[in-house]
CSV table of C-alpha atoms in Angstrom, one decimal:
chain,number,residue,atom,x,y,z
A,256,MET,CA,28.6,-20.8,33.5
A,257,PRO,CA,24.8,-22.1,34.7
A,258,LEU,CA,23.9,-18.6,35.7
A,259,PHE,CA,24.6,-16.6,32.6
A,260,PHE,CA,22.5,-19.9,30.7
A,261,ILE,CA,19.8,-19.5,33.3
A,262,MET,CA,19.6,-15.4,32.0
A,263,ALA,CA,20.3,-15.6,28.2
A,264,ALA,CA,16.7,-18.2,29.1
A,265,LEU,CA,15.2,-15.7,31.1
A,266,ILE,CA,15.7,-12.2,28.3
A,267,SER,CA,14.1,-15.1,25.5
A,268,VAL,CA,11.0,-15.4,27.7
A,269,ILE,CA,10.6,-12.1,29.3
A,270,THR,CA,11.4,-10.6,25.3
A,271,THR,CA,8.7,-13.4,24.0
A,272,LEU,CA,5.9,-11.9,27.0
A,273,GLY,CA,7.3,-8.0,26.0
A,274,ILE,CA,5.7,-9.1,22.3
A,275,VAL,CA,2.5,-10.8,23.6
A,276,PHE,CA,1.6,-8.0,26.2
A,277,THR,CA,2.7,-5.2,24.2
A,278,LEU,CA,0.4,-6.4,20.6
A,279,ILE,CA,-2.7,-7.6,23.6
A,280,PHE,CA,-2.8,-4.6,25.2
A,281,GLU,CA,-3.0,-2.0,21.8
A,282,THR,CA,-5.4,-5.0,20.7
A,283,ILE,CA,-8.0,-4.0,23.6
A,284,GLU,CA,-7.7,-0.6,22.5
A,285,PHE,CA,-8.3,-1.1,19.5
A,286,PHE,CA,-11.4,-3.0,20.6
A,287,LYS,CA,-12.3,-0.1,22.8
A,288,ARG,CA,-13.0,1.5,19.2
A,289,VAL,CA,-14.4,-1.2,17.4
A,290,SER,CA,-16.4,-3.8,17.4
A,291,ILE,CA,-15.2,-7.1,17.8
A,292,VAL,CA,-17.7,-8.6,15.8
A,293,GLU,CA,-17.9,-6.3,13.4
A,294,TYR,CA,-13.4,-7.3,12.9
A,295,LEU,CA,-13.9,-11.0,13.0
A,296,SER,CA,-16.9,-11.2,10.4
A,297,GLY,CA,-16.9,-8.1,7.9
A,298,THR,CA,-15.7,-8.6,4.8
A,299,GLU,CA,-14.5,-5.1,3.8
A,300,TRP,CA,-11.3,-3.4,5.2
A,301,TYR,CA,-11.4,0.2,4.0
A,302,PRO,CA,-9.4,1.9,7.5
A,303,PHE,CA,-8.3,4.8,5.4
A,304,SER,CA,-12.3,6.0,4.6
A,305,GLY,CA,-12.1,9.6,5.8
A,306,SER,CA,-16.3,9.5,6.1
A,307,ASN,CA,-16.9,5.7,6.7
A,308,PRO,CA,-14.4,3.3,8.2
A,309,THR,CA,-14.9,-0.4,7.8
A,310,PHE,CA,-12.5,-2.7,9.9
A,311,GLY,CA,-13.5,-6.3,8.9
A,312,VAL,CA,-10.3,-8.1,8.9
A,313,LEU,CA,-12.1,-10.9,6.5
A,314,PRO,CA,-10.9,-10.1,3.4
A,315,LEU,CA,-6.3,-9.0,4.9
A,316,VAL,CA,-7.1,-13.2,6.3
A,317,LEU,CA,-8.3,-14.2,2.7
A,318,GLY,CA,-5.6,-13.0,0.7
A,319,THR,CA,-3.1,-14.1,3.7
A,320,LEU,CA,-4.3,-17.5,2.7
A,321,LYS,CA,-4.6,-16.9,-0.9
A,322,VAL,CA,-0.5,-16.5,-0.7
A,323,THR,CA,0.0,-19.7,1.3
A,324,ILE,CA,-2.0,-22.3,-0.2
A,325,ILE,CA,-0.6,-21.4,-3.4
A,326,ALA,CA,3.5,-21.3,-2.2
A,327,ILE,CA,2.4,-24.4,-0.8
A,328,ALA,CA,0.9,-26.1,-3.4
A,329,VAL,CA,4.7,-24.6,-5.1
A,330,ALA,CA,6.8,-25.9,-2.4
A,331,VAL,CA,5.3,-28.8,-0.6
A,332,PRO,CA,5.8,-31.6,-4.1
A,333,LEU,CA,9.0,-30.0,-5.0
A,334,GLY,CA,10.4,-30.3,-1.7
A,335,LEU,CA,9.5,-33.3,-1.3
A,336,ALA,CA,10.9,-34.3,-4.8
A,337,VAL,CA,14.1,-33.1,-4.1
A,338,ALA,CA,14.6,-34.5,-0.7
A,339,ILE,CA,13.9,-37.8,-2.0
A,340,TYR,CA,16.5,-37.2,-4.6
A,341,LEU,CA,18.9,-36.3,-1.7
A,342,THR,CA,18.2,-39.0,0.0
A,343,GLU,CA,18.1,-41.9,-1.9
A,344,TYR,CA,19.1,-41.4,-5.3
A,345,ALA,CA,22.1,-38.7,-5.6
A,346,THR,CA,25.8,-39.1,-5.3
A,347,ASP,CA,27.7,-37.9,-3.4
A,348,ARG,CA,29.6,-35.8,-5.0
A,349,THR,CA,25.4,-34.5,-6.9
A,350,ARG,CA,24.4,-33.9,-3.0
A,351,ARG,CA,27.6,-31.6,-2.7
A,352,ILE,CA,26.5,-29.7,-5.6
A,353,ILE,CA,23.0,-28.8,-4.9
A,354,LYS,CA,23.3,-28.6,-1.0
A,355,PRO,CA,25.6,-25.2,-1.8
A,356,ILE,CA,22.6,-23.5,-3.9
A,357,LEU,CA,20.1,-24.5,-2.2
A,358,GLU,CA,21.6,-23.1,1.0
A,359,VAL,CA,22.2,-19.7,-1.6
A,360,LEU,CA,18.4,-19.9,-2.4
A,361,ALA,CA,18.0,-19.6,1.9
A,362,GLY,CA,20.0,-16.5,1.8
A,363,VAL,CA,18.6,-14.5,-0.5
A,364,PRO,CA,17.1,-11.4,1.3
A,365,THR,CA,12.8,-11.6,0.9
A,366,ILE,CA,13.2,-8.0,-0.9
A,367,VAL,CA,15.1,-9.9,-3.9
A,368,TYR,CA,12.7,-12.8,-3.8
A,369,GLY,CA,9.8,-9.6,-3.8
A,370,PHE,CA,11.1,-7.8,-6.7
A,371,PHE,CA,11.8,-10.9,-9.0
A,372,ALA,CA,7.9,-11.8,-8.4
A,373,LEU,CA,7.3,-7.9,-9.6
A,374,THR,CA,9.6,-7.7,-12.7
A,375,PHE,CA,10.0,-11.4,-13.9
A,376,VAL,CA,7.6,-13.5,-12.6
A,377,THR,CA,4.5,-12.0,-12.9
A,378,PRO,CA,5.4,-10.7,-16.8
A,379,VAL,CA,6.0,-14.5,-17.3
A,380,LEU,CA,3.2,-15.8,-15.9
A,381,GLN,CA,0.9,-12.6,-17.9
A,382,THR,CA,2.0,-14.5,-21.5
A,383,ILE,CA,1.0,-17.1,-20.1
A,384,ILE,CA,-2.3,-15.7,-18.5
A,385,PRO,CA,-3.6,-12.0,-20.3
A,386,SER,CA,-5.8,-11.6,-17.6
A,387,LEU,CA,-3.7,-11.0,-14.9
A,388,LYS,CA,-3.3,-8.0,-13.2
A,389,LEU,CA,0.8,-6.6,-12.4
A,390,PHE,CA,-0.3,-6.8,-8.5
A,391,ASN,CA,-1.5,-10.6,-8.1
A,392,ALA,CA,-2.2,-13.0,-6.0
A,393,LEU,CA,-0.6,-15.9,-8.3
A,394,SER,CA,3.2,-14.1,-8.0
A,395,PRO,CA,4.4,-13.7,-4.7
A,396,GLY,CA,2.5,-17.1,-4.4
A,397,ILE,CA,4.5,-18.8,-6.1
A,398,VAL,CA,8.1,-17.0,-5.4
A,399,VAL,CA,6.5,-17.5,-0.9
A,400,GLY,CA,6.6,-21.0,-2.5
A,401,ILE,CA,10.3,-20.9,-3.8
A,402,MET,CA,11.7,-19.1,-0.6
A,403,ILE,CA,10.2,-22.1,1.5
A,404,LEU,CA,11.8,-24.1,-0.5
A,405,PRO,CA,15.6,-25.0,1.2
A,406,SER,CA,13.4,-25.2,4.7
A,407,ILE,CA,11.3,-28.2,3.4
A,408,ILE,CA,14.3,-29.6,1.4
A,409,SER,CA,16.5,-29.4,4.4
A,410,LEU,CA,14.0,-30.7,7.0
A,411,SER,CA,12.8,-34.1,4.7
A,412,GLU,CA,15.9,-35.0,4.2
A,413,ASP,CA,16.8,-34.2,8.0
A,414,ALA,CA,14.6,-36.5,8.4
A,415,MET,CA,14.8,-39.0,5.9
A,416,SER,CA,17.8,-39.3,6.1
A,417,SER,CA,18.0,-40.3,9.9
A,418,VAL,CA,15.3,-43.3,8.9
A,419,PRO,CA,17.7,-47.1,10.1
A,420,ASN,CA,19.7,-48.6,6.6
A,421,GLY,CA,18.3,-51.5,7.4
A,422,ILE,CA,14.5,-50.8,7.0
A,423,ARG,CA,15.7,-49.8,3.6
A,424,GLU,CA,18.2,-53.3,3.1
A,425,GLY,CA,15.0,-55.4,4.9
A,426,ALA,CA,12.4,-54.3,2.0
A,427,LEU,CA,14.9,-54.3,-1.1
A,428,ALA,CA,15.5,-57.8,-0.1
A,429,LEU,CA,11.8,-58.6,-0.1
A,430,GLY,CA,11.6,-57.2,-3.9
A,431,ALA,CA,10.6,-53.6,-3.5
A,432,THR,CA,12.1,-51.2,-6.5
A,433,LYS,CA,14.0,-47.7,-4.8
A,434,LEU,CA,10.9,-46.0,-6.0
A,435,GLU,CA,8.6,-47.9,-4.1
A,436,VAL,CA,11.0,-48.2,-1.1
A,437,SER,CA,11.4,-44.7,-0.9
A,438,LEU,CA,7.8,-43.6,-1.6
A,439,LYS,CA,6.7,-46.4,0.5
A,440,VAL,CA,8.6,-47.6,3.5
A,441,VAL,CA,11.2,-44.2,4.0
A,442,LEU,CA,8.2,-41.3,3.5
A,443,PRO,CA,6.3,-43.4,5.4
A,444,ALA,CA,8.9,-43.3,8.1
A,445,ALA,CA,9.9,-39.7,8.1
A,446,LEU,CA,6.7,-38.3,8.5
A,447,SER,CA,7.0,-36.9,11.6
A,448,GLY,CA,9.8,-34.1,10.3
A,449,ILE,CA,8.2,-34.4,7.3
A,450,MET,CA,4.7,-32.9,8.1
A,451,ALA,CA,6.8,-30.4,10.7
A,452,SER,CA,9.0,-28.8,7.7
A,453,ILE,CA,5.5,-28.8,6.2
A,454,VAL,CA,4.0,-26.9,8.1
A,455,LEU,CA,7.2,-24.4,9.4
A,456,GLY,CA,7.0,-23.9,5.7
A,457,ILE,CA,3.2,-22.9,6.1
A,458,SER,CA,4.1,-20.6,9.2
A,459,ARG,CA,7.4,-18.5,7.3
A,460,ALA,CA,4.7,-18.3,4.2
A,461,ILE,CA,1.5,-16.9,6.3
A,462,GLY,CA,4.4,-14.4,7.7
A,463,GLU,CA,5.9,-13.2,4.7
A,464,THR,CA,6.3,-9.2,4.7
A,465,MET,CA,8.3,-8.2,1.6
A,466,ILE,CA,7.4,-10.3,-1.1
A,467,VAL,CA,3.4,-9.5,-1.3
A,468,SER,CA,4.1,-5.6,0.2
A,469,LEU,CA,6.0,-5.0,-3.8
A,470,ALA,CA,4.1,-7.9,-5.5
A,471,GLY,CA,0.7,-8.6,-4.3
A,472,GLY,CA,-0.6,-5.1,-4.1
A,473,ALA,CA,-3.2,-3.4,-1.8
A,474,THR,CA,-6.4,-4.5,-2.4
A,475,PRO,CA,-8.1,-6.0,0.5
A,476,THR,CA,-11.0,-7.9,-1.4
A,477,PHE,CA,-13.0,-10.8,0.1
A,478,ASP,CA,-12.6,-12.9,-3.1
A,479,PHE,CA,-11.3,-16.0,-4.3
A,480,ASN,CA,-9.3,-14.7,-7.8
A,481,ILE,CA,-6.0,-15.0,-7.9
A,482,THR,CA,-5.0,-12.7,-10.8
A,483,GLY,CA,-6.0,-9.6,-8.6
A,484,SER,CA,-4.4,-7.5,-6.7
A,485,ILE,CA,-4.7,-7.9,-2.9
A,486,GLN,CA,-3.5,-7.5,0.5
A,487,THR,CA,-2.0,-9.4,2.9
A,488,MET,CA,-1.7,-9.3,6.8
A,489,THR,CA,1.4,-8.6,6.9
A,490,ALA,CA,1.4,-6.5,3.8
A,491,TYR,CA,-1.1,-3.9,5.7
A,492,ILE,CA,1.3,-3.9,8.5
A,493,VAL,CA,4.3,-2.6,6.3
A,494,GLN,CA,1.3,-0.1,4.9
A,495,VAL,CA,0.5,1.7,7.9
A,496,SER,CA,3.9,1.3,10.3
A,497,SER,CA,5.6,3.3,6.9
A,498,GLY,CA,3.9,6.8,8.3
A,499,ASP,CA,0.2,6.6,6.9
A,500,ALA,CA,-1.8,7.0,10.4
A,501,GLY,CA,-0.4,9.0,12.7
A,502,PHE,CA,-0.3,7.7,16.6
A,503,GLY,CA,-3.0,7.0,18.9
A,504,THR,CA,-5.7,6.5,15.8
A,505,THR,CA,-8.0,3.7,15.3
A,506,ILE,CA,-5.8,3.2,11.9
A,507,TYR,CA,-2.5,3.1,14.0
A,508,TYR,CA,-4.7,0.6,16.6
A,509,SER,CA,-5.2,-1.8,13.9
A,510,MET,CA,-2.4,-2.5,12.8
A,511,TYR,CA,-1.8,-4.1,15.9
A,512,ALA,CA,-4.9,-6.3,16.0
A,513,VAL,CA,-3.8,-7.3,13.0
A,514,GLY,CA,-0.5,-8.1,14.3
A,515,PHE,CA,-2.0,-9.6,16.5
A,516,THR,CA,-4.1,-12.1,14.0
A,517,LEU,CA,-1.2,-12.6,12.7
A,518,PHE,CA,0.7,-14.0,16.0
A,519,ILE,CA,-2.6,-16.0,16.6
A,520,PHE,CA,-2.5,-17.6,13.1
A,521,THR,CA,1.6,-19.1,13.8
A,522,LEU,CA,0.7,-19.8,17.1
A,523,MET,CA,-2.0,-22.6,15.8
A,524,MET,CA,0.7,-23.4,13.4
A,525,ASN,CA,3.2,-24.0,15.8
A,526,LEU,CA,1.0,-26.1,17.8
A,527,VAL,CA,0.1,-27.9,15.0
A,528,ALA,CA,3.0,-28.6,14.0
A,529,HIS,CA,4.1,-29.8,17.4
A,530,TYR,CA,1.1,-32.0,17.4
A,531,ILE,CA,1.8,-33.4,14.2
A,532,SER,CA,5.3,-34.6,15.4
A,533,LYS,CA,4.6,-35.4,18.6
A,534,ARG,CA,1.6,-38.0,17.3
A,535,PHE,CA,3.8,-39.4,13.7
A,536,ARG,CA,6.7,-40.4,16.2
A,537,GLU,CA,4.5,-42.5,18.3
A,538,GLU,CA,3.0,-43.7,15.7
A,539,TYR,CA,6.1,-45.2,13.9
């Protein structure tokens, strides 16, 4: 039996190493053809331009960040509000009703979210913002925020539920209101788990593929406009992997370079989550 567990652990490690080494080797091949300085500092991404292709990744990075920032602006306030309500205010009957709804929300395929953003959210937003294009950053950003809500709510609720009731009772005995106990006692005490849930949500938003591919567009632009078409790193990978580039071409290898960049972003977020979780756990 111990041998089985060792083999299971080794399979996970070997799979991870295989993915990382594949990304590294193919990315090295890309940088043999394209300057790494051009890739990291260039503000134009036109790999399919036959006469003069450019490979500046910043427009893809900025498109990804625009969607992620909008998603977090939607998900964090709503997620924390729902988690506080479920932990501190909701009755058992209400909790039994809301929990299954959140689980259904977490189980919706992302391609359904993508069509929801394109065919429902965008037309609704266009009635409010007439200049909003069919493909834009705002609509997928909002829907990605809705998608990551269950993760933030669930993990934040678990963190707040683990706070001992004695702390709540002590604060109430000193004259604090229910809201003050929730915001000034329970929330800081559970900050480690809450921050971990937020960073996990950011990682999911950065790596989201189908929603941004369907509703975001395929126009890499280096600006801060959220009403026009964009292209994220994941959307570009989808575009190339769908057959737009031949095997062994520079465009083909650019897919791995963008994938490696995305991997670095995700790795950094995981390291930040580990650091924040450890720091606040020690503090509280």
